[in-house]
């Protein structure tokens, strides 16, 4: 399990065995069942999560009670309600398991200890944050400039394996279209 984390980190920064021994002490392992919430709106967000196995959806529910899928997270991805995590405020997003899921959890205190204790981890987390920012920016621009067909094709191109793992109703929600519209787009 921790070996997957090491491989993930080493895609960005090299690690010695001593480095990784230090890193691994800052994570705990948790398992969740399909449909279980890892984060619920209104609760404190204690962790950021590295996905070892499984699939998650991050959702914001608007004032009318309509859910909006912000993102999906699968193996080798990080996920949390990052605003609530870093500001230690109540969650405005929910994180739900779409499959049985195993994650490595890191508290804000441990995150800061990792960054303070190992400069390589500062660089690693900075690169992950930058890539997350770029992905969010790309999604916003897509929403502003692309029609639903183009957004669907972009999703297929970027995350082809997601389409086999996520129900079409959730893909439709993520794209901001009805299930019927998605059926027409995928025909």
XYZ file of N, CA, C and O in Angstrom:
748
model
N 0.818 -1.199 0.000
C 0.000 0.000 0.000
C 0.858 1.258 0.000
O 0.710 2.106 -0.855
N 1.734 1.345 0.994
C 2.617 2.498 1.038
C 3.556 2.520 -0.168
O 3.996 3.588 -0.579
N 3.826 1.344 -0.738
C 4.693 1.288 -1.909
C 4.060 2.052 -3.083
O 4.757 2.687 -3.866
N 2.724 1.997 -3.195
C 2.050 2.769 -4.246
C 2.262 4.264 -4.045
O 2.432 5.017 -4.998
N 2.237 4.690 -2.789
C 2.499 6.097 -2.490
C 3.924 6.460 -2.881
O 4.157 7.505 -3.485
N 4.860 5.594 -2.555
C 6.257 5.874 -2.902
C 6.415 6.013 -4.414
O 7.052 6.949 -4.897
N 5.860 5.065 -5.166
C 5.943 5.133 -6.631
C 5.315 6.425 -7.149
O 5.843 7.057 -8.072
N 4.209 6.819 -6.555
C 3.514 8.044 -6.955
C 4.395 9.276 -6.706
O 4.543 10.128 -7.584
N 4.974 9.356 -5.540
C 5.831 10.503 -5.197
C 7.074 10.526 -6.080
O 7.497 11.591 -6.558
N 7.636 9.345 -6.348
C 8.872 9.281 -7.139
C 8.673 9.615 -8.611
O 9.650 9.778 -9.339
N 7.424 9.769 -9.041
C 7.187 10.285 -10.395
C 7.599 11.755 -10.470
O 7.809 12.295 -11.546
N 7.687 12.398 -9.302
C 8.011 13.827 -9.245
C 9.357 14.081 -8.577
O 10.147 14.883 -9.062
N 9.621 13.422 -7.462
C 10.893 13.629 -6.746
C 11.499 12.274 -6.364
O 10.769 11.348 -6.018
N 12.834 12.146 -6.436
C 13.464 10.894 -6.006
C 13.463 10.799 -4.480
O 13.534 11.817 -3.787
N 13.365 9.579 -3.968
C 13.346 9.356 -2.524
C 14.380 8.313 -2.135
O 14.560 7.321 -2.846
N 15.000 8.519 -0.995
C 15.821 7.480 -0.395
C 14.910 6.639 0.497
O 13.782 7.046 0.809
N 15.409 5.501 0.933
C 14.634 4.681 1.868
C 14.381 5.457 3.155
O 13.299 5.358 3.746
N 15.362 6.246 3.577
C 15.211 7.066 4.783
C 14.120 8.117 4.587
O 13.297 8.347 5.488
N 14.106 8.768 3.412
C 13.056 9.741 3.099
C 11.688 9.087 3.222
O 10.773 9.620 3.852
N 11.546 7.912 2.596
C 10.228 7.293 2.571
C 9.817 6.761 3.939
O 8.636 6.781 4.273
N 10.770 6.324 4.711
C 10.445 5.892 6.073
C 9.834 7.059 6.851
O 8.843 6.894 7.575
N 10.407 8.254 6.679
C 9.882 9.461 7.311
C 8.479 9.776 6.778
O 7.543 10.030 7.534
N 8.311 9.729 5.460
C 7.030 10.049 4.825
C 5.933 9.105 5.302
O 4.839 9.536 5.675
N 6.224 7.818 5.306
C 5.174 6.834 5.595
C 4.635 6.942 7.019
O 3.496 6.543 7.274
N 5.402 7.534 7.939
C 4.907 7.694 9.314
C 3.833 8.771 9.414
O 3.175 8.886 10.454
N 3.628 9.532 8.354
C 2.665 10.637 8.367
C 1.333 10.281 7.705
O 0.493 11.153 7.488
N 1.143 9.007 7.383
C -0.088 8.547 6.733
C -0.690 7.387 7.506
O 0.024 6.560 8.062
N -2.016 7.346 7.510
C -2.734 6.193 8.040
C -3.598 5.618 6.922
O -3.973 6.337 5.990
N -3.897 4.351 7.028
C -4.697 3.658 6.021
C -6.136 3.533 6.511
O -6.364 3.230 7.677
N -7.080 3.793 5.606
C -8.497 3.590 5.928
C -9.179 2.933 4.742
O -8.833 3.181 3.590
N -10.177 2.099 5.077
C -10.988 1.438 4.056
C -12.426 1.893 4.215
O -12.910 2.050 5.335
N -13.092 2.080 3.071
C -14.485 2.509 3.054
C -15.258 1.635 2.079
O -14.715 1.154 1.088
N -16.536 1.480 2.351
C -17.419 0.693 1.493
C -18.086 1.581 0.444
O -18.223 2.796 0.639
N -18.528 0.949 -0.631
C -19.289 1.648 -1.672
C -20.458 2.380 -1.025
O -21.110 1.849 -0.130
N -20.693 3.613 -1.434
C -21.753 4.515 -0.965
C -21.445 5.156 0.394
O -22.247 5.946 0.879
N -20.323 4.826 0.997
C -19.964 5.439 2.273
C -19.377 6.823 2.026
O -18.652 7.045 1.056
N -19.708 7.762 2.914
C -19.157 9.108 2.821
C -17.854 9.180 3.608
O -17.794 8.770 4.760
N -16.843 9.735 2.973
C -15.570 9.996 3.636
C -15.609 11.398 4.236
O -15.101 11.631 5.324
N -16.215 12.312 3.504
C -16.436 13.689 3.965
C -17.906 14.001 3.738
O -18.459 13.663 2.691
N -18.531 14.676 4.712
C -19.900 15.150 4.527
C -19.939 16.660 4.746
O -19.256 17.190 5.640
N -20.736 17.335 3.906
C -20.902 18.784 4.037
C -21.257 19.129 5.476
O -22.065 18.452 6.104
N -20.639 20.188 5.992
C -20.912 20.651 7.340
C -19.984 20.076 8.395
O -19.900 20.594 9.499
N -19.270 18.996 8.065
C -18.348 18.389 9.022
C -16.943 18.954 8.859
O -16.611 19.528 7.825
N -16.126 18.749 9.860
C -14.724 19.131 9.800
C -13.990 18.175 8.866
O -14.270 16.977 8.862
N -13.058 18.705 8.090
C -12.259 17.879 7.180
C -10.902 17.651 7.836
O -10.085 18.566 7.914
N -10.686 16.448 8.290
C -9.462 16.134 9.025
C -8.316 15.703 8.130
O -7.160 15.777 8.524
N -8.617 15.213 6.921
C -7.578 14.602 6.095
C -7.649 15.049 4.635
O -8.708 15.393 4.124
N -6.500 14.924 3.975
C -6.476 14.820 2.519
C -6.175 13.350 2.245
O -5.577 12.659 3.074
N -6.611 12.851 1.108
C -6.597 11.418 0.835
C -5.847 11.097 -0.451
O -6.057 11.743 -1.471
N -5.020 10.059 -0.372
C -4.387 9.482 -1.551
C -5.100 8.159 -1.819
O -5.166 7.296 -0.935
N -5.646 7.997 -3.016
C -6.458 6.820 -3.335
C -5.550 5.661 -3.754
O -4.852 5.741 -4.755
N -5.588 4.598 -2.958
C -4.853 3.370 -3.265
C -5.679 2.516 -4.226
O -5.183 2.020 -5.229
N -6.956 2.333 -3.903
C -7.862 1.582 -4.766
C -9.270 2.129 -4.575
O -9.605 2.634 -3.506
N -10.054 2.028 -5.628
C -11.436 2.490 -5.546
C -11.693 3.731 -6.368
O -10.845 4.176 -7.140
N -12.878 4.284 -6.172
C -13.336 5.426 -6.953
C -14.217 6.301 -6.072
O -15.076 5.793 -5.344
N -13.999 7.609 -6.143
C -14.719 8.580 -5.312
C -15.344 9.656 -6.182
O -14.878 9.917 -7.295
N -16.383 10.298 -5.638
C -16.920 11.495 -6.291
C -16.970 12.608 -5.247
O -17.341 12.387 -4.089
N -16.581 13.804 -5.662
C -16.629 15.004 -4.829
C -17.818 15.824 -5.309
O -17.921 16.140 -6.495
N -18.725 16.143 -4.368
C -20.015 16.736 -4.746
C -20.301 17.980 -3.907
O -20.058 18.000 -2.708
N -20.839 18.996 -4.586
C -21.392 20.169 -3.899
C -22.900 20.137 -4.103
O -23.382 19.956 -5.227
N -23.647 20.310 -3.024
C -25.105 20.353 -3.116
C -25.543 21.808 -2.975
O -25.186 22.474 -2.003
N -26.292 22.298 -3.973
C -26.694 23.705 -3.952
C -27.853 23.936 -2.975
O -28.357 23.001 -2.344
N -28.293 25.193 -2.857
C -29.343 25.561 -1.899
C -30.673 24.876 -2.171
O -31.484 24.707 -1.277
N -30.888 24.487 -3.432
C -32.118 23.786 -3.786
C -32.004 22.279 -3.566
O -32.930 21.535 -3.853
N -30.854 21.831 -3.104
C -30.652 20.406 -2.848
C -30.177 19.617 -4.049
O -30.111 18.389 -4.007
N -29.810 20.321 -5.131
C -29.338 19.635 -6.333
C -27.835 19.373 -6.210
O -27.059 20.296 -5.976
N -27.421 18.098 -6.393
C -25.989 17.795 -6.316
C -25.264 18.148 -7.615
O -25.813 17.974 -8.705
N -24.046 18.644 -7.469
C -23.185 18.980 -8.608
C -21.850 18.265 -8.400
O -21.166 18.521 -7.407
N -21.499 17.390 -9.330
C -20.244 16.646 -9.198
C -19.090 17.552 -9.604
O -19.026 18.046 -10.727
N -18.197 17.769 -8.669
C -17.027 18.617 -8.884
C -15.917 17.814 -9.549
O -15.245 18.294 -10.456
N -15.720 16.578 -9.062
C -14.658 15.744 -9.622
C -14.865 14.290 -9.240
O -15.663 13.969 -8.361
N -14.122 13.452 -9.941
C -13.987 12.046 -9.599
C -12.534 11.819 -9.214
O -11.650 12.539 -9.689
N -12.279 10.832 -8.384
C -10.907 10.483 -8.019
C -10.775 8.972 -7.996
O -11.596 8.281 -7.394
N -9.749 8.483 -8.671
C -9.490 7.040 -8.699
C -8.057 6.783 -8.249
O -7.395 7.688 -7.737
N -7.605 5.577 -8.444
C -6.281 5.192 -8.007
C -5.223 6.197 -8.457
O -5.261 6.689 -9.573
N -4.291 6.458 -7.529
C -3.152 7.333 -7.800
C -3.550 8.813 -7.841
O -2.805 9.630 -8.367
N -4.719 9.158 -7.313
C -5.178 10.540 -7.258
C -5.293 10.969 -5.803
O -5.467 10.156 -4.906
N -5.237 12.267 -5.593
C -5.455 12.884 -4.287
C -6.822 13.548 -4.304
O -7.231 14.106 -5.333
N -7.512 13.538 -3.160
C -8.805 14.218 -3.097
C -9.118 14.642 -1.676
O -8.667 14.027 -0.707
N -9.882 15.711 -1.559
C -10.400 16.228 -0.300
C -11.250 17.443 -0.619
O -11.327 17.869 -1.773
N -11.891 18.005 0.389
C -12.443 19.349 0.278
C -11.275 20.227 0.716
O -11.084 20.502 1.902
N -10.437 20.607 -0.228
C -9.172 21.262 0.107
C -9.351 22.606 0.795
O -8.557 22.973 1.657
N -10.391 23.337 0.446
C -10.610 24.612 1.117
C -10.831 24.370 2.611
O -10.189 24.986 3.463
N -11.725 23.448 2.929
C -12.020 23.139 4.333
C -10.810 22.514 5.031
O -10.550 22.788 6.205
N -10.063 21.694 4.308
C -8.882 21.040 4.876
C -7.832 22.083 5.278
O -7.353 22.093 6.414
N -7.492 22.964 4.359
C -6.416 23.929 4.627
C -6.838 25.067 5.547
O -6.008 25.643 6.240
N -8.115 25.416 5.555
C -8.577 26.495 6.429
C -9.168 25.966 7.735
O -9.535 26.762 8.606
N -9.278 24.634 7.825
C -9.852 23.978 9.003
C -11.242 24.544 9.324
O -11.557 24.882 10.460
N -12.053 24.636 8.265
C -13.436 25.078 8.381
C -14.352 23.916 7.980
O -13.879 22.862 7.557
N -15.650 24.134 8.098
C -16.604 23.083 7.750
C -16.597 22.803 6.248
O -16.452 23.716 5.434
N -16.801 21.546 5.919
C -16.835 21.116 4.517
C -18.026 21.730 3.788
O -19.125 21.811 4.333
N -17.805 22.159 2.576
C -18.884 22.595 1.689
C -19.089 21.560 0.584
O -19.943 21.737 -0.280
N -18.283 20.495 0.620
C -18.350 19.415 -0.356
C -18.472 18.089 0.383
O -18.060 17.978 1.543
N -19.015 17.094 -0.299
C -19.065 15.729 0.226
C -18.195 14.846 -0.656
O -18.133 15.050 -1.871
N -17.550 13.866 -0.032
C -16.731 12.905 -0.759
C -17.309 11.518 -0.491
O -17.338 11.059 0.650
N -17.818 10.894 -1.562
C -18.517 9.618 -1.439
C -17.826 8.548 -2.271
O -17.353 8.809 -3.378
N -17.815 7.329 -1.743
C -17.219 6.191 -2.437
C -18.200 5.635 -3.472
O -19.340 5.328 -3.147
N -17.743 5.518 -4.702
C -18.529 4.879 -5.755
C -18.201 3.393 -5.851
O -18.920 2.631 -6.496
N -17.094 3.000 -5.244
C -16.665 1.611 -5.148
C -16.072 1.428 -3.748
O -15.770 2.415 -3.077
N -15.882 0.190 -3.322
C -15.099 -0.027 -2.114
C -13.751 0.645 -2.338
O -13.162 0.515 -3.429
N -13.277 1.367 -1.338
C -12.123 2.249 -1.525
C -11.150 2.118 -0.367
O -11.551 2.005 0.776
N -9.871 2.175 -0.705
C -8.810 2.207 0.295
C -7.964 3.447 0.043
O -7.584 3.711 -1.099
N -7.724 4.208 1.090
C -6.987 5.461 0.968
C -5.894 5.543 2.030
O -5.956 4.894 3.072
N -4.911 6.373 1.738
C -3.947 6.802 2.740
C -4.353 8.212 3.141
O -4.641 9.057 2.280
N -4.408 8.472 4.443
C -4.903 9.733 4.985
C -3.767 10.522 5.599
O -2.916 9.959 6.286
N -3.799 11.827 5.383
C -2.789 12.710 5.949
C -3.494 13.911 6.581
O -4.278 14.591 5.912
N -3.223 14.161 7.861
C -3.800 15.324 8.536
C -3.066 16.580 8.096
O -1.956 16.509 7.541
N -3.641 17.732 8.378
C -2.966 18.988 8.066
C -1.670 19.109 8.868
O -0.660 19.559 8.340
N -1.705 18.680 10.107
C -0.493 18.713 10.933
C 0.605 17.856 10.309
O 1.760 18.290 10.198
N 0.251 16.644 9.867
C 1.244 15.778 9.231
C 1.692 16.333 7.880
O 2.868 16.227 7.514
N 0.776 16.925 7.134
C 1.116 17.568 5.862
C 2.193 18.635 6.105
O 3.206 18.685 5.407
N 1.972 19.469 7.106
C 2.939 20.524 7.422
C 4.257 19.944 7.921
O 5.333 20.452 7.571
N 4.209 18.890 8.708
C 5.438 18.241 9.173
C 6.223 17.669 7.996
O 7.456 17.728 7.978
N 5.518 17.085 7.038
C 6.184 16.556 5.848
C 6.892 17.666 5.078
O 8.037 17.512 4.658
N 6.192 18.777 4.903
C 6.775 19.904 4.155
C 7.938 20.540 4.914
O 8.947 20.919 4.318
N 7.803 20.658 6.230
C 8.872 21.243 7.037
C 10.063 20.304 7.161
O 11.208 20.749 7.224
N 9.810 19.005 7.211
C 10.869 18.042 7.471
C 11.587 17.523 6.253
O 12.668 16.941 6.367
N 10.999 17.722 5.076
C 11.601 17.167 3.860
C 11.268 18.080 2.680
O 10.134 18.103 2.202
N 12.256 18.828 2.243
C 12.049 19.803 1.172
C 11.489 19.145 -0.091
O 10.700 19.752 -0.817
N 11.845 17.897 -0.325
C 11.319 17.174 -1.495
C 9.794 17.121 -1.460
O 9.134 17.169 -2.491
N 9.225 17.013 -0.270
C 7.768 16.939 -0.163
C 7.124 18.294 -0.435
O 6.011 18.350 -0.964
N 7.810 19.377 -0.104
C 7.298 20.701 -0.490
C 7.175 20.762 -2.001
O 6.160 21.212 -2.529
N 8.226 20.332 -2.686
C 8.208 20.354 -4.152
C 7.113 19.435 -4.694
O 6.373 19.796 -5.608
N 7.002 18.237 -4.107
C 5.979 17.287 -4.549
C 4.581 17.877 -4.410
O 3.800 17.894 -5.360
N 4.258 18.378 -3.211
C 2.919 18.926 -2.989
C 2.680 20.177 -3.830
O 1.553 20.404 -4.286
N 3.697 20.977 -4.077
C 3.547 22.140 -4.950
C 3.200 21.700 -6.365
O 2.288 22.243 -6.991
N 3.903 20.707 -6.877
C 3.608 20.218 -8.232
C 2.200 19.628 -8.311
O 1.477 19.866 -9.283
N 1.797 18.862 -7.293
C 0.446 18.297 -7.294
C -0.593 19.422 -7.260
O -1.595 19.360 -7.975
N -0.359 20.442 -6.428
C -1.294 21.574 -6.358
C -1.343 22.309 -7.692
O -2.425 22.695 -8.159
N -0.187 22.508 -8.318
C -0.155 23.184 -9.612
C -0.935 22.404 -10.657
O -1.724 22.980 -11.415
N -0.729 21.084 -10.709
C -1.459 20.272 -11.679
C -2.954 20.291 -11.390
O -3.775 20.315 -12.302
N -3.323 20.284 -10.111
C -4.739 20.386 -9.744
C -5.327 21.713 -10.183
O -6.444 21.773 -10.707
N -4.571 22.788 -9.984
C -5.018 24.113 -10.415
C -5.196 24.148 -11.932
O -6.198 24.654 -12.440
N -4.228 23.599 -12.648
C -4.314 23.585 -14.110
C -5.530 22.785 -14.580
O -6.222 23.195 -15.518
N -5.797 21.657 -13.929
C -6.968 20.855 -14.289
C -8.260 21.613 -14.032
O -9.179 21.585 -14.849
N -8.328 22.299 -12.897
C -9.525 23.096 -12.584
C -9.701 24.226 -13.590
O -10.812 24.482 -14.051
N -8.606 24.878 -13.925
C -8.672 25.970 -14.894
C -9.132 25.449 -16.261
O -9.981 26.064 -16.913
N -8.603 24.308 -16.648
C -8.992 23.711 -17.936
C -10.488 23.375 -17.934
O -11.192 23.601 -18.916
N -10.981 22.857 -16.799
C -12.412 22.519 -16.719
C -13.271 23.780 -16.785
O -14.305 23.802 -17.452
N -12.886 24.834 -16.093
C -13.647 26.090 -16.126
C -13.695 26.639 -17.544
O -14.761 27.026 -18.039
N -12.561 26.658 -18.211
C -12.517 27.172 -19.593
C -13.384 26.308 -20.500
O -14.098 26.824 -21.370
N -13.349 25.006 -20.287
C -14.184 24.105 -21.080
C -15.663 24.438 -20.887
O -16.436 24.476 -21.846
N -16.068 24.689 -19.641
C -17.459 25.052 -19.358
C -17.841 26.365 -20.048
O -18.975 26.533 -20.495
N -16.895 27.287 -20.121
C -17.180 28.598 -20.703
C -17.177 28.592 -22.223
O -17.858 29.413 -22.845
N -16.400 27.689 -22.821
C -16.177 27.790 -24.261
C -16.632 26.580 -25.071
O -16.631 26.646 -26.295
N -16.989 25.475 -24.418
C -17.322 24.253 -25.148
C -18.791 23.889 -24.960
O -19.368 24.132 -23.905
N -19.338 23.251 -25.984
C -20.695 22.739 -25.841
C -20.634 21.362 -25.171
O -19.551 20.812 -24.932
N -21.790 20.790 -24.870
C -21.830 19.532 -24.125
C -21.154 18.391 -24.886
O -20.500 17.548 -24.283
N -21.271 18.367 -26.191
C -20.627 17.323 -27.005
C -19.105 17.427 -26.879
O -18.416 16.421 -26.688
N -18.595 18.642 -26.964
C -17.143 18.840 -26.841
C -16.651 18.479 -25.442
O -15.591 17.861 -25.293
N -17.419 18.819 -24.398
C -17.027 18.464 -23.026
C -17.019 16.952 -22.845
O -16.139 16.391 -22.195
N -18.000 16.279 -23.439
C -18.061 14.824 -23.374
C -16.831 14.212 -24.059
O -16.188 13.305 -23.519
N -16.493 14.700 -25.236
C -15.332 14.174 -25.961
C -14.033 14.441 -25.203
O -13.126 13.604 -25.192
N -13.927 15.606 -24.557
C -12.740 15.913 -23.745
C -12.626 14.931 -22.576
O -11.534 14.448 -22.263
N -13.748 14.627 -21.943
C -13.755 13.684 -20.825
C -13.324 12.296 -21.298
O -12.509 11.635 -20.645
N -13.843 11.859 -22.428
C -13.456 10.560 -22.997
C -11.958 10.498 -23.276
O -11.313 9.485 -23.000
N -11.441 11.579 -23.827
C -10.023 11.618 -24.181
C -9.134 11.644 -22.934
O -8.141 10.941 -22.862
N -9.507 12.445 -21.944
C -8.673 12.595 -20.751
C -8.760 11.397 -19.814
O -7.760 11.013 -19.215
N -9.947 10.823 -19.641
C -10.156 9.763 -18.655
C -10.968 8.607 -19.239
O -12.092 8.350 -18.802
N -10.412 7.892 -20.206
C -11.191 6.829 -20.856
C -11.637 5.729 -19.889
O -12.739 5.197 -20.023
N -10.843 5.396 -18.887
C -11.221 4.313 -17.971
C -12.379 4.710 -17.058
O -13.107 3.852 -16.563
N -12.554 5.998 -16.862
C -13.640 6.480 -16.010
C -15.003 6.074 -16.565
O -15.912 5.730 -15.809
N -15.122 6.063 -17.868
C -16.407 5.786 -18.513
C -16.890 4.358 -18.229
O -18.093 4.117 -18.214
N -15.979 3.420 -17.988
C -16.365 2.047 -17.689
C -16.706 1.861 -16.205
O -17.320 0.875 -15.839
N -16.320 2.823 -15.360
C -16.470 2.649 -13.920
C -17.567 3.498 -13.294
O -17.986 3.239 -12.174
N -18.001 4.516 -14.007
C -18.961 5.467 -13.446
C -20.293 5.342 -14.172
O -20.328 5.325 -15.405
N -21.402 5.255 -13.431
C -22.717 5.205 -14.085
C -22.944 6.431 -14.971
O -22.492 7.529 -14.653
N -23.643 6.208 -16.063
C -23.894 7.299 -17.017
C -24.619 8.481 -16.371
O -24.394 9.623 -16.743
N -25.466 8.214 -15.398
C -26.173 9.314 -14.729
C -25.192 10.248 -14.026
O -25.395 11.466 -13.999
N -24.105 9.697 -13.469
C -23.104 10.543 -12.812
C -22.227 11.276 -13.818
O -21.833 12.413 -13.582
N -21.938 10.626 -14.933
C -21.199 11.304 -16.008
C -22.028 12.483 -16.511
O -21.510 13.581 -16.714
N -23.322 12.272 -16.682
C -24.213 13.349 -17.125
C -24.190 14.500 -16.125
O -24.082 15.671 -16.518
N -24.271 14.180 -14.843
C -24.232 15.215 -13.809
C -22.917 15.985 -13.853
O -22.899 17.213 -13.769
N -21.815 15.287 -14.010
C -20.497 15.926 -14.083
C -20.422 16.880 -15.277
O -19.848 17.961 -15.182
N -21.029 16.469 -16.394
C -21.003 17.295 -17.607
C -22.078 18.378 -17.609
O -22.076 19.251 -18.468
N -23.009 18.301 -16.658
C -24.066 19.299 -16.594
C -25.151 19.107 -17.628
O -25.761 20.069 -18.095
N -25.404 17.841 -17.989
C -26.436 17.529 -18.980
C -27.374 16.475 -18.400
O -27.062 15.828 -17.402
N -28.502 16.266 -19.055
C -29.433 15.222 -18.615
C -28.911 13.867 -19.075
O -28.059 13.765 -19.983
N -29.466 12.815 -18.513
C -29.091 11.446 -18.900
C -29.444 11.198 -20.374
O -28.717 10.543 -21.097
N -30.571 11.745 -20.795
C -31.006 11.590 -22.194
C -30.023 12.281 -23.142
O -29.697 11.748 -24.206
N -29.594 13.474 -22.766
C -28.623 14.206 -23.597
C -27.328 13.420 -23.694
O -26.739 13.306 -24.770
N -26.875 12.851 -22.573
C -25.658 12.046 -22.592
C -25.820 10.861 -23.526
O -24.878 10.534 -24.266
N -26.978 10.228 -23.526
C -27.212 9.090 -24.436
C -27.070 9.524 -25.889
O -26.491 8.812 -26.710
N -27.584 10.712 -26.224
C -27.442 11.232 -27.589
C -25.975 11.539 -27.894
O -25.506 11.285 -29.005
N -25.243 12.093 -26.918
C -23.839 12.439 -27.132
C -22.987 11.208 -27.356
O -22.015 11.244 -28.120
N -23.320 10.124 -26.665
C -22.496 8.925 -26.740
C -22.901 7.996 -27.878
O -22.272 6.970 -28.091
N -23.968 8.354 -28.595
C -24.434 7.499 -29.701
C -23.565 7.646 -30.931
O -22.881 8.580 -31.142
